Tab-separated table of C-alpha atoms and ligand atoms in Angstrom:
chain	number	residue	atom	x	y	z
A	1	MET	CA	8.499	-52.246	0.356
A	2	SER	CA	8.578	-49.542	2.642
A	3	LYS	CA	6.568	-46.604	1.776
A	4	LYS	CA	8.292	-43.452	1.390
A	5	THR	CA	7.235	-41.118	4.038
A	6	THR	CA	9.084	-37.848	3.243
A	7	ARG	CA	8.036	-36.367	-0.084
A	8	SER	CA	9.041	-33.273	-1.892
A	9	LEU	CA	7.369	-30.156	-3.323
A	10	TRP	CA	8.873	-27.628	-5.595
A	11	PHE	CA	8.398	-23.962	-4.779
A	12	CYS	CA	8.825	-21.106	-7.132
A	13	ARG	CA	11.513	-18.692	-6.214
A	14	GLU	CA	9.881	-15.690	-7.569
A	15	CYS	CA	6.230	-16.140	-6.361
A	16	GLY	CA	6.342	-18.914	-3.912
A	17	SER	CA	3.685	-21.083	-5.651
A	18	GLU	CA	3.719	-24.664	-4.974
A	19	HIS	CA	4.058	-27.373	-7.588
A	20	VAL	CA	4.029	-31.212	-6.958
A	21	LYS	CA	6.610	-31.889	-9.845
A	22	TRP	CA	9.422	-30.119	-11.374
A	23	GLN	CA	8.744	-28.157	-14.451
A	24	GLY	CA	10.620	-25.555	-16.292
A	25	GLN	CA	8.373	-22.776	-15.972
A	26	CYS	CA	6.372	-21.669	-13.080
A	27	ARG	CA	2.806	-22.069	-14.059
A	28	VAL	CA	1.593	-19.287	-11.666
A	29	CYS	CA	3.897	-16.238	-12.417
A	30	GLY	CA	5.535	-17.639	-15.570
A	31	SER	CA	9.104	-17.486	-14.543
A	32	TRP	CA	11.666	-19.627	-16.323
A	33	ASN	CA	13.712	-22.027	-14.294
A	34	SER	CA	12.538	-20.682	-10.920
A	35	LEU	CA	11.387	-24.234	-9.097
A	36	VAL	CA	13.373	-25.295	-6.247
A	37	GLU	CA	12.984	-28.707	-4.681
A	38	GLU	CA	12.227	-28.815	-0.905
A	39	PRO	CA	11.495	-31.531	1.398
A	40	THR	CA	8.055	-31.284	3.227
A	41	GLY	CA	8.265	-34.435	5.563
A	42	ASN	CA	6.566	-32.941	8.278
A	43	LEU	CA	3.486	-32.281	6.059
A	44	PHE	CA	2.713	-35.727	5.925
A	45	GLN	CA	2.627	-37.114	9.417
A	46	PRO	CA	-0.047	-39.134	10.524
A	47	ALA	CA	-2.734	-37.793	12.375
A	48	SER	CA	-1.875	-39.579	15.432
A	49	ASP	CA	1.494	-37.505	15.910
A	50	LEU	CA	-0.211	-34.311	16.103
A	51	GLY	CA	-1.037	-32.444	18.984
A	52	ARG	CA	-4.906	-32.383	19.680
A	53	PRO	CA	-6.471	-28.707	19.790
A	54	VAL	CA	-9.742	-29.187	22.142
A	55	PRO	CA	-12.787	-27.661	20.133
A	56	ILE	CA	-14.866	-25.120	22.294
A	57	PRO	CA	-18.197	-23.977	22.126
A	58	LEU	CA	-18.514	-20.724	20.255
A	59	GLN	CA	-20.463	-18.736	22.966
A	60	ASP	CA	-18.104	-19.637	25.659
A	61	ILE	CA	-15.321	-17.549	23.914
A	62	ASP	CA	-14.381	-14.388	25.636
A	63	THR	CA	-15.393	-11.400	23.331
A	64	ALA	CA	-13.708	-8.368	25.568
A	65	ALA	CA	-12.084	-6.497	22.960
A	66	GLU	CA	-8.465	-7.595	22.177
A	67	SER	CA	-6.090	-5.432	24.270
A	68	ARG	CA	-4.307	-3.059	22.145
A	69	LEU	CA	-0.807	-1.166	22.573
A	70	PRO	CA	-1.505	2.374	21.199
A	71	LEU	CA	1.254	3.814	19.174
A	72	PRO	CA	2.711	7.288	19.285
A	73	ASP	CA	2.833	7.662	15.676
A	74	PRO	CA	-0.882	8.817	14.737
A	75	GLU	CA	-0.446	7.334	10.841
A	76	LEU	CA	0.674	3.708	11.967
A	77	ASN	CA	-2.047	3.710	14.547
A	78	ARG	CA	-4.775	4.507	12.264
A	79	VAL	CA	-3.682	1.960	9.636
A	80	LEU	CA	-3.546	-0.788	12.198
A	81	GLY	CA	-6.962	0.170	13.472
A	82	GLY	CA	-5.871	1.546	16.747
A	83	GLY	CA	-2.808	0.391	17.884
A	84	LEU	CA	-1.090	-3.110	18.066
A	85	VAL	CA	-2.997	-6.024	19.062
A	86	GLU	CA	-1.580	-8.216	21.527
A	87	GLY	CA	-0.239	-11.467	19.947
A	88	SER	CA	-0.589	-10.330	16.495
A	89	LEU	CA	1.691	-11.091	13.599
A	90	ILE	CA	2.319	-8.191	11.134
A	91	LEU	CA	4.193	-8.129	8.116
A	92	LEU	CA	5.709	-4.912	6.707
A	93	GLY	CA	6.618	-5.166	3.088
A	94	GLY	CA	8.211	-2.969	0.865
A	95	GLU	CA	11.187	-2.409	-1.823
A	96	PRO	CA	14.764	-2.309	-0.582
A	97	GLY	CA	15.645	1.252	0.424
A	98	ILE	CA	12.153	2.486	0.734
A	99	GLY	CA	11.955	2.983	4.604
A	100	LYS	CA	10.989	-0.080	6.306
A	101	SER	CA	13.880	-0.346	8.987
A	102	THR	CA	13.524	3.306	9.353
A	103	LEU	CA	10.001	3.043	10.304
A	104	LEU	CA	10.365	0.214	12.595
A	105	LEU	CA	13.438	1.432	14.436
A	106	GLN	CA	11.729	5.055	14.791
A	107	LEU	CA	8.481	3.002	16.191
A	108	ALA	CA	10.625	1.012	18.490
A	109	LEU	CA	12.368	4.322	19.743
A	110	ALA	CA	9.154	6.121	20.383
A	111	LEU	CA	7.473	3.451	22.491
A	112	LYS	CA	8.306	5.269	25.645
A	113	GLY	CA	8.649	2.867	28.387
A	114	ARG	CA	8.135	-0.221	26.551
A	115	ARG	CA	10.685	-2.883	25.907
A	116	VAL	CA	11.387	-3.528	22.356
A	117	LEU	CA	13.601	-6.364	21.066
A	118	TYR	CA	14.846	-5.318	17.606
A	119	VAL	CA	16.350	-8.502	15.627
A	120	SER	CA	18.466	-7.414	12.869
A	121	GLY	CA	19.759	-9.922	10.324
A	122	GLU	CA	20.622	-7.301	7.760
A	123	GLU	CA	22.366	-4.449	9.676
A	124	SER	CA	25.065	-4.775	12.332
A	125	GLU	CA	24.537	-3.305	15.829
A	126	ARG	CA	26.857	-0.465	14.930
A	127	GLN	CA	24.718	0.184	12.129
A	128	LEU	CA	21.637	0.327	13.758
A	129	ARG	CA	23.176	2.631	16.388
A	130	LEU	CA	24.106	4.961	13.723
A	131	ARG	CA	20.874	4.888	12.101
A	132	ALA	CA	19.092	5.488	15.601
A	133	GLU	CA	21.280	8.611	16.150
A	134	ARG	CA	19.326	10.382	13.097
A	135	LEU	CA	15.898	9.581	14.748
A	136	PRO	CA	14.156	10.987	17.700
A	137	GLN	CA	14.851	8.826	20.864
A	138	LEU	CA	12.429	8.386	23.527
A	139	ASN	CA	12.510	4.890	24.649
A	140	ASP	CA	15.746	3.730	26.191
A	141	GLN	CA	14.467	0.276	26.506
A	142	VAL	CA	15.244	-0.993	22.956
A	143	LEU	CA	17.351	-4.106	22.905
A	144	VAL	CA	19.227	-4.676	19.659
A	145	TYR	CA	20.194	-8.338	18.440
A	146	ALA	CA	22.022	-8.941	15.293
A	147	GLU	CA	21.241	-12.603	14.902
A	148	THR	CA	19.774	-14.821	12.365
A	149	GLN	CA	18.952	-18.218	13.879
A	150	LEU	CA	15.205	-18.453	14.684
A	151	GLU	CA	15.956	-20.615	17.901
A	152	ALA	CA	18.130	-18.099	19.279
A	153	VAL	CA	15.541	-15.337	18.624
A	154	LEU	CA	12.683	-17.436	20.241
A	155	ALA	CA	15.062	-18.096	23.257
A	156	ALA	CA	15.958	-14.319	23.374
A	157	ALA	CA	12.248	-13.442	23.286
A	158	LEU	CA	11.029	-15.888	25.839
A	159	ASP	CA	14.111	-14.534	28.545
A	160	LEU	CA	13.526	-10.870	27.965
A	161	LYS	CA	9.669	-10.731	27.563
A	162	PRO	CA	9.644	-7.663	25.401
A	163	ASP	CA	6.235	-5.876	24.673
A	164	LEU	CA	7.190	-5.697	21.093
A	165	LEU	CA	9.437	-7.974	18.867
A	166	CYS	CA	10.535	-6.627	15.602
A	167	ILE	CA	12.162	-8.939	13.037
A	168	ASP	CA	14.150	-7.141	10.119
A	169	SER	CA	13.785	-9.057	7.926
A	170	ILE	CA	12.185	-12.544	7.992
A	171	GLN	CA	14.199	-13.294	4.611
A	172	THR	CA	17.235	-13.316	6.887
A	173	LEU	CA	16.038	-15.599	9.476
A	174	SER	CA	16.724	-19.425	9.334
A	175	THR	CA	16.033	-22.426	11.351
A	176	ALA	CA	17.839	-25.654	11.792
A	177	GLU	CA	14.949	-27.676	11.199
A	178	VAL	CA	14.935	-26.993	7.500
A	179	LYS	CA	17.720	-27.791	5.110
A	180	ALA	CA	17.261	-25.029	2.728
A	181	ALA	CA	19.162	-21.440	2.331
A	182	PRO	CA	17.573	-18.300	4.375
A	183	GLY	CA	14.911	-16.619	2.389
A	184	SER	CA	14.018	-19.979	0.655
A	185	PRO	CA	10.260	-20.453	0.781
A	186	SER	CA	10.315	-23.191	2.968
A	187	GLN	CA	12.771	-21.317	5.428
A	188	VAL	CA	10.342	-18.295	5.140
A	189	ARG	CA	7.283	-20.294	6.130
A	190	GLU	CA	8.837	-22.329	9.080
A	191	CYS	CA	10.265	-19.157	10.454
A	192	THR	CA	7.230	-17.215	10.118
A	193	LEU	CA	5.329	-20.344	11.775
A	194	GLY	CA	7.906	-20.185	14.716
A	195	LEU	CA	7.109	-16.767	15.171
A	196	LEU	CA	3.284	-17.236	14.956
A	197	ARG	CA	3.460	-19.639	17.857
A	198	LEU	CA	5.583	-17.309	19.916
A	199	ALA	CA	3.224	-14.419	19.220
A	200	LYS	CA	0.043	-16.360	19.956
A	201	GLY	CA	1.646	-18.110	22.949
A	202	GLN	CA	3.013	-14.887	24.532
A	203	SER	CA	0.709	-12.551	23.673
A	204	LEU	CA	3.394	-10.622	22.089
A	205	PRO	CA	3.078	-8.292	18.916
A	206	VAL	CA	5.591	-9.194	16.400
A	207	VAL	CA	6.529	-7.005	13.345
A	208	LEU	CA	8.192	-8.924	10.499
A	209	VAL	CA	9.794	-6.874	7.652
A	210	GLY	CA	9.723	-8.724	4.411
A	211	HIS	CA	10.933	-7.830	0.823
A	212	ILE	CA	9.165	-7.505	-2.187
A	213	THR	CA	10.191	-8.883	-5.344
A	214	LYS	CA	10.246	-6.945	-8.789
A	215	GLU	CA	6.552	-8.300	-9.490
A	216	GLY	CA	5.249	-6.463	-6.400
A	217	LEU	CA	5.053	-9.641	-4.679
A	218	ILE	CA	6.101	-10.150	-0.918
A	219	ALA	CA	9.070	-12.610	-1.520
A	220	GLY	CA	8.614	-16.003	-0.033
A	221	PRO	CA	5.571	-18.134	-0.132
A	222	LYS	CA	2.249	-16.099	-0.957
A	223	LEU	CA	1.295	-18.433	2.078
A	224	LEU	CA	3.184	-15.738	4.298
A	225	GLU	CA	0.579	-13.370	3.748
A	226	HIS	CA	-2.287	-15.876	4.706
A	227	MET	CA	-0.241	-16.513	8.012
A	228	VAL	CA	0.050	-13.269	9.313
A	229	ASP	CA	-2.638	-11.101	10.881
A	230	VAL	CA	-2.016	-7.790	9.141
A	231	VAL	CA	-0.224	-7.112	5.928
A	232	LEU	CA	1.133	-3.458	5.460
A	233	GLU	CA	3.000	-2.420	2.482
A	234	PHE	CA	5.261	0.530	2.467
A	235	GLU	CA	5.483	2.251	-0.891
A	236	GLY	CA	6.423	5.176	-2.456
A	237	ASP	CA	8.616	6.582	-5.294
A	238	ARG	CA	12.178	6.925	-4.347
A	239	ARG	CA	12.390	10.079	-6.276
A	240	TYR	CA	10.115	11.844	-4.008
A	241	ASP	CA	9.997	12.165	-0.275
A	242	TYR	CA	6.663	10.829	0.689
A	243	ARG	CA	5.988	7.251	1.598
A	244	LEU	CA	2.779	5.556	2.187
A	245	VAL	CA	1.877	2.661	4.499
A	246	ARG	CA	-0.961	0.662	3.116
A	247	SER	CA	-2.858	-2.061	4.867
A	248	GLN	CA	-3.709	-4.741	2.546
A	249	LYS	CA	-5.071	-7.120	5.017
A	250	ASN	CA	-6.129	-6.350	8.501
A	251	ARG	CA	-7.872	-8.862	10.713
A	252	PHE	CA	-8.120	-6.144	13.339
A	253	GLY	CA	-9.060	-3.303	11.392
A	254	SER	CA	-10.278	-2.209	8.060
A	255	THR	CA	-8.636	-1.936	4.630
A	256	PRO	CA	-7.275	-0.515	2.652
A	257	GLU	CA	-6.299	2.134	5.093
A	258	ILE	CA	-3.139	4.464	4.336
A	259	GLY	CA	-0.704	6.298	6.351
A	260	VAL	CA	1.119	8.930	4.697
A	261	TYR	CA	4.923	9.949	5.893
A	262	GLU	CA	7.581	12.152	4.538
A	263	MET	CA	11.104	11.063	4.440
A	264	ARG	CA	13.322	13.526	6.248
A	265	ALA	CA	17.040	13.593	7.049
A	266	GLU	CA	15.837	13.043	10.619
A	267	GLY	CA	13.290	10.105	9.903
A	268	LEU	CA	9.918	9.483	8.956
A	269	ARG	CA	7.535	12.515	9.500
A	270	PRO	CA	3.893	11.479	9.899
A	271	VAL	CA	1.815	13.770	7.271
A	272	VAL	CA	-1.385	14.432	9.275
A	273	ASN	CA	-2.721	16.594	6.355
A	274	PRO	CA	-1.603	14.709	3.085
A	275	SER	CA	-3.441	17.400	0.765
A	276	GLU	CA	-0.361	19.625	1.538
A	277	LEU	CA	1.830	17.154	-0.226
A	278	PHE	CA	-0.318	16.676	-3.161
A	279	LEU	CA	-1.760	20.194	-3.837
A	280	PRO	CA	0.300	23.007	-5.231
A	281	SER	CA	0.711	25.910	-3.578
A	282	GLY	CA	-0.159	29.238	-5.105
A	283	ASP	CA	-3.629	29.447	-6.737
A	284	SER	CA	-3.037	30.630	-10.471
A	285	ALA	CA	-4.848	28.834	-13.200
A	286	PHE	CA	-3.005	26.879	-15.704
A	287	ALA	CA	-4.862	25.134	-18.739
A	288	GLY	CA	-4.414	21.251	-18.285
A	289	VAL	CA	-4.734	21.340	-14.429
A	290	ALA	CA	-7.601	19.810	-12.363
A	291	VAL	CA	-7.796	18.975	-8.561
A	292	ALA	CA	-9.366	15.657	-7.709
A	293	ALA	CA	-10.964	14.960	-4.358
A	294	THR	CA	-9.605	11.425	-3.972
A	295	GLN	CA	-9.799	9.080	-1.190
A	296	GLU	CA	-7.307	6.310	0.000
A	297	GLY	CA	-8.894	3.913	2.817
A	298	THR	CA	-10.764	6.197	4.887
A	299	ARG	CA	-8.806	9.344	4.215
A	300	PRO	CA	-10.171	11.805	1.860
A	301	PHE	CA	-7.458	14.279	0.395
A	302	LEU	CA	-7.066	16.506	-2.807
A	303	VAL	CA	-4.696	15.756	-5.521
A	304	GLU	CA	-3.786	17.731	-8.647
A	305	VAL	CA	-3.875	16.115	-11.893
A	306	GLN	CA	-1.727	17.451	-14.802
A	307	ALA	CA	-2.701	16.979	-18.452
A	308	LEU	CA	-0.668	18.089	-21.608
A	309	VAL	CA	-2.733	17.465	-25.199
A	310	THR	CA	-0.387	18.761	-27.979
A	311	PRO	CA	-0.459	17.944	-31.738
A	312	THR	CA	1.798	14.978	-32.361
A	313	SER	CA	4.697	14.780	-34.415
A	314	TYR	CA	4.629	11.101	-35.006
A	315	VAL	CA	2.452	8.769	-37.183
A	316	VAL	CA	0.940	7.040	-34.201
A	317	ALA	CA	0.090	9.742	-31.362
A	318	GLN	CA	1.272	8.955	-28.049
A	319	ARG	CA	-0.601	8.374	-24.714
A	320	SER	CA	1.285	8.315	-21.600
A	321	SER	CA	0.384	8.286	-17.890
A	322	THR	CA	2.373	8.533	-14.807
A	323	GLY	CA	0.394	7.705	-11.585
A	324	PHE	CA	-3.057	7.007	-13.323
A	325	ASP	CA	-3.956	3.610	-14.831
A	326	SER	CA	-3.080	3.581	-18.579
A	327	GLY	CA	-6.028	1.704	-19.557
A	328	ARG	CA	-8.027	3.941	-18.154
A	329	LEU	CA	-6.547	6.976	-19.839
A	330	HIS	CA	-7.238	5.225	-22.922
A	331	MET	CA	-10.981	4.676	-22.101
A	332	LEU	CA	-11.138	8.457	-21.118
A	333	VAL	CA	-9.638	9.580	-24.422
A	334	ALA	CA	-11.966	7.420	-26.202
A	335	VAL	CA	-15.081	8.954	-24.237
A	336	LEU	CA	-13.896	12.472	-25.071
A	337	GLU	CA	-13.542	11.532	-28.905
A	338	LYS	CA	-16.757	9.737	-29.065
A	339	LYS	CA	-19.180	11.382	-26.886
A	340	CYS	CA	-17.759	14.992	-26.309
A	341	ASN	CA	-16.566	15.326	-30.147
A	342	PHE	CA	-12.995	16.128	-29.339
A	343	ARG	CA	-10.571	15.076	-32.070
A	344	LEU	CA	-7.530	13.775	-30.367
A	345	ALA	CA	-6.284	11.034	-32.616
A	346	ASP	CA	-3.501	13.457	-33.863
A	347	GLN	CA	-2.715	14.658	-30.385
A	348	ASP	CA	-0.177	13.457	-27.844
A	349	VAL	CA	-1.764	12.852	-24.598
A	350	PHE	CA	0.530	13.286	-21.211
A	351	LEU	CA	-0.729	12.681	-17.813
A	352	ASN	CA	0.478	13.162	-14.470
A	353	VAL	CA	-0.627	12.954	-11.089
A	354	ALA	CA	1.363	15.524	-8.984
A	355	GLY	CA	3.857	13.986	-6.482
A	356	GLY	CA	4.140	10.938	-8.207
A	357	LEU	CA	1.517	9.218	-6.130
A	358	HIS	CA	-0.330	6.343	-7.707
A	359	ILE	CA	-4.036	6.684	-7.782
A	360	ASP	CA	-6.706	3.708	-8.296
A	361	ASP	CA	-9.608	5.786	-7.066
A	362	PRO	CA	-12.016	5.758	-9.891
A	363	ALA	CA	-13.455	9.263	-8.598
A	364	VAL	CA	-10.427	10.610	-10.378
A	365	ASP	CA	-11.789	10.108	-13.711
A	366	LEU	CA	-13.718	13.458	-13.691
A	367	ALA	CA	-10.626	15.355	-13.204
A	368	VAL	CA	-8.509	13.444	-15.479
A	369	ALA	CA	-11.284	14.252	-18.287
A	370	CYS	CA	-11.456	17.800	-17.459
A	371	ALA	CA	-7.638	18.346	-17.066
A	372	LEU	CA	-7.443	16.672	-20.651
A	373	ALA	CA	-10.229	19.070	-22.177
A	374	SER	CA	-8.585	22.094	-20.549
A	375	SER	CA	-5.234	21.328	-22.032
A	376	PHE	CA	-6.711	20.636	-25.513
A	377	LEU	CA	-8.903	23.827	-25.490
A	378	GLU	CA	-6.032	25.877	-23.611
A	379	GLU	CA	-8.955	26.805	-21.212
A	380	PRO	CA	-7.818	27.011	-17.520
A	381	ILE	CA	-10.136	25.492	-14.677
A	382	PRO	CA	-11.040	27.989	-12.052
A	383	PRO	CA	-8.219	27.084	-9.445
A	384	ASP	CA	-11.067	27.068	-6.668
A	385	MET	CA	-12.669	24.017	-8.065
A	386	ALA	CA	-12.371	20.263	-7.219
A	387	PHE	CA	-13.815	17.031	-8.702
A	388	ALA	CA	-14.932	13.760	-7.754
A	389	GLY	CA	-16.866	11.670	-10.002
A	390	GLU	CA	-16.346	8.425	-12.314
A	391	VAL	CA	-16.872	8.546	-15.895
A	392	GLY	CA	-18.809	5.813	-17.666
A	393	LEU	CA	-18.248	4.551	-21.319
A	394	THR	CA	-21.280	6.489	-22.363
A	395	GLY	CA	-20.037	9.572	-21.153
A	396	GLU	CA	-22.007	9.839	-17.876
A	397	VAL	CA	-20.665	11.136	-14.792
A	398	ARG	CA	-21.227	8.508	-12.067
A	399	SER	CA	-21.500	8.700	-8.270
A	400	VAL	CA	-18.585	8.003	-6.092
A	401	GLY	CA	-18.126	6.384	-2.677
A	402	ARG	CA	-17.869	8.388	0.459
A	403	VAL	CA	-18.855	11.611	-1.064
A	404	ASP	CA	-19.198	13.312	2.331
A	405	ALA	CA	-15.682	12.841	3.385
A	406	ARG	CA	-14.614	14.268	0.064
A	407	VAL	CA	-17.012	17.156	0.564
A	408	ALA	CA	-15.752	18.152	3.921
A	409	GLU	CA	-12.002	17.623	2.927
A	410	THR	CA	-12.686	20.280	-0.236
A	411	ALA	CA	-14.287	22.615	2.073
A	412	ARG	CA	-11.543	22.404	4.643
A	413	LEU	CA	-9.147	23.226	1.969
A	414	GLY	CA	-10.754	26.343	1.162
A	415	PHE	CA	-11.969	25.227	-2.320
A	416	LYS	CA	-15.323	26.957	-3.553
A	417	HIS	CA	-16.738	24.396	-5.677
A	418	LEU	CA	-16.954	20.518	-5.942
A	419	VAL	CA	-18.392	18.814	-9.200
A	420	VAL	CA	-19.882	15.568	-8.597
A	421	ALA	CA	-22.464	13.515	-9.980
A	422	GLU	CA	-26.180	14.892	-10.186
A	423	ARG	CA	-27.231	11.920	-8.238
A	424	GLN	CA	-24.998	12.954	-5.327
A	425	LEU	CA	-26.551	16.507	-4.879
A	426	ALA	CA	-30.022	14.852	-3.285
A	427	GLU	CA	-30.143	15.535	0.286
A	428	ARG	CA	-26.584	16.920	0.818
A	429	GLU	CA	-25.946	20.228	2.464
A	430	PRO	CA	-22.449	21.104	1.707
A	431	PRO	CA	-20.460	23.212	4.544
A	432	ALA	CA	-20.375	26.914	4.186
A	433	GLY	CA	-18.193	28.328	1.317
A	434	LEU	CA	-18.445	25.318	-0.886
A	435	THR	CA	-21.065	24.898	-3.425
A	436	LEU	CA	-21.598	21.463	-4.918
A	437	MET	CA	-22.330	21.213	-8.568
A	438	GLY	CA	-24.285	18.030	-10.089
A	439	PHE	CA	-23.997	16.933	-13.623
A	440	GLY	CA	-25.137	13.836	-15.393
A	441	GLN	CA	-23.018	13.873	-18.608
A	442	LEU	CA	-19.579	14.834	-19.311
A	443	VAL	CA	-20.397	17.129	-22.010
A	444	GLU	CA	-22.577	19.200	-19.606
A	445	VAL	CA	-19.536	19.678	-17.486
A	446	PHE	CA	-17.648	20.845	-20.357
A	447	LYS	CA	-20.113	23.009	-21.382
A	448	PHE	CA	-20.413	24.600	-17.693
A	449	LEU	CA	-16.245	25.002	-17.721
A	450	PHE	CA	-15.415	25.950	-21.069
A	451	GLY	CA	-18.762	27.438	-22.865
A	452	PRO	CA	-21.225	25.889	-25.271
A	453	GLY	CA	-18.765	25.748	-28.361
A	454	ALA	CA	-16.223	23.728	-26.262
A	455	GLN	CA	-16.727	20.541	-28.224
A	456	ARG	CA	-14.510	21.183	-31.204
A	457	GLY	CA	-15.038	18.734	-33.944
B	501	TYD	P1	15.819	1.915	5.227
B	501	TYD	O1	14.952	2.092	6.302
B	501	TYD	O2	17.163	1.390	5.282
B	501	TYD	O3	15.037	1.064	3.995
B	501	TYD	P2	14.641	-0.553	3.902
B	501	TYD	O4	14.727	-1.113	5.339
B	501	TYD	O5	13.310	-0.405	3.354
B	501	TYD	O6	15.500	-1.069	2.816
B	501	TYD	O7	15.812	3.348	4.466
B	501	TYD	C1	16.906	3.673	3.725
B	501	TYD	C2	16.663	5.087	2.976
B	501	TYD	O8	16.140	6.198	3.780
B	501	TYD	C3	17.971	5.583	2.914
B	501	TYD	O9	18.425	5.621	1.371
B	501	TYD	C4	18.378	6.767	3.621
B	501	TYD	C5	16.842	7.307	3.790
B	501	TYD	N1	16.915	7.949	5.099
B	501	TYD	C6	16.486	9.042	5.506
B	501	TYD	O10	16.240	9.695	4.328
B	501	TYD	N2	16.430	9.508	6.726
B	501	TYD	C7	16.493	8.744	7.704
B	501	TYD	O11	16.492	9.557	8.707
B	501	TYD	C8	17.247	7.732	7.561
B	501	TYD	C9	17.364	6.762	8.743
B	501	TYD	C10	17.082	7.253	6.381
B	502	MG	MG1	16.220	-2.473	5.922
């Protein structure tokens, strides 16, 4: 009896995870009926059929810095760690309509004097031309190719020898090697592998656009993220104009790093000073408003936090949060109740981070707690004051990372006071015009802001 050499694996259409046999529910993401069978014959070749890479001594490897193509766009340049590395494979993920094609085409059109091959499987040449008409056009060497066959794309890239190859999107490409529909995990994997070999072999930087599933995963196998050198995620709330490019993985730079853009009628404008987007103009003080000195990547900026604490008309009071983790909001409400003697059980609590931005930085805790207290007490916080501190379960104000960058940004924006954890005052001289104030406990911060009688029972 001959042994079967081609075998199948089952892949989840939602999350791309691998399974050795069919089952009704994906054990990784829990989706029902999402497993599809795909042959993986070439995964099981005998070792003798494979090419033999030659191991080389570590110390013989050339350590000259990788050569980079600097980009005219300061945001993307920084997110990538200082330009596009030759031969790197970059995945740009994001929800449909967020602006991935715009960003990529804009990048191609700004790379003056460089030949760029822009492969689009989603839009026709005419649509691309129409889109380009809205964007600043500085590069007349952008070649557009509406093609979905990997083999054709590889041949075009070898012929034309571009300085940059853009694939929009990886889910529309397919190779004749694999008998599965475009966008299926094995197609995405094989096409990415083909492009990876091209990138490394030709020292050509390749940018892949990838779609994101409703769970926020980059569609196609998770494997894709392991294969590429850089994973950038393009995100934002479509109701607002700003967009963020966040590096989730970067073999040639630091993560997480962000770039900020504003979507305009004439394309994406890099926002060099993000505080301008997330801070309100005007300096009148309202109860329930506090400014947080936050940090994304190496980028410090200030953002306004707004709270509304108001007597509930329901049996169970509501807690609602936009742009800030709701579990964390519940925790801060509990700290206010237990450690600061606020009675909030019969109060609805709403929290909003201005601009629709989503913030994970724990340093925003202190501003959130102060905004909640300010709204509850109807006592405004001075508009020239900002906060940077994490709040612990015992009501202590805790130190935060990269405090010097936050101090510098706060001073640069003309704020007079920055409230931090007491421990962070040591050996720190703030820039002229800014006073640093340190506190050990949240109650002390409230006493300072709202007076000694502030903790109403
Ligand atoms: P697009 O780049 O097509 O998104 P993706 O490739 O991620 O699906 O961007 C789509 C949106 O951007 C579209 O709704 C229109 C808007 N847009 C502008 O506001 N200004 C512009 O200059 C361009 C080109 C697009
Ligand atoms: Mg697109």
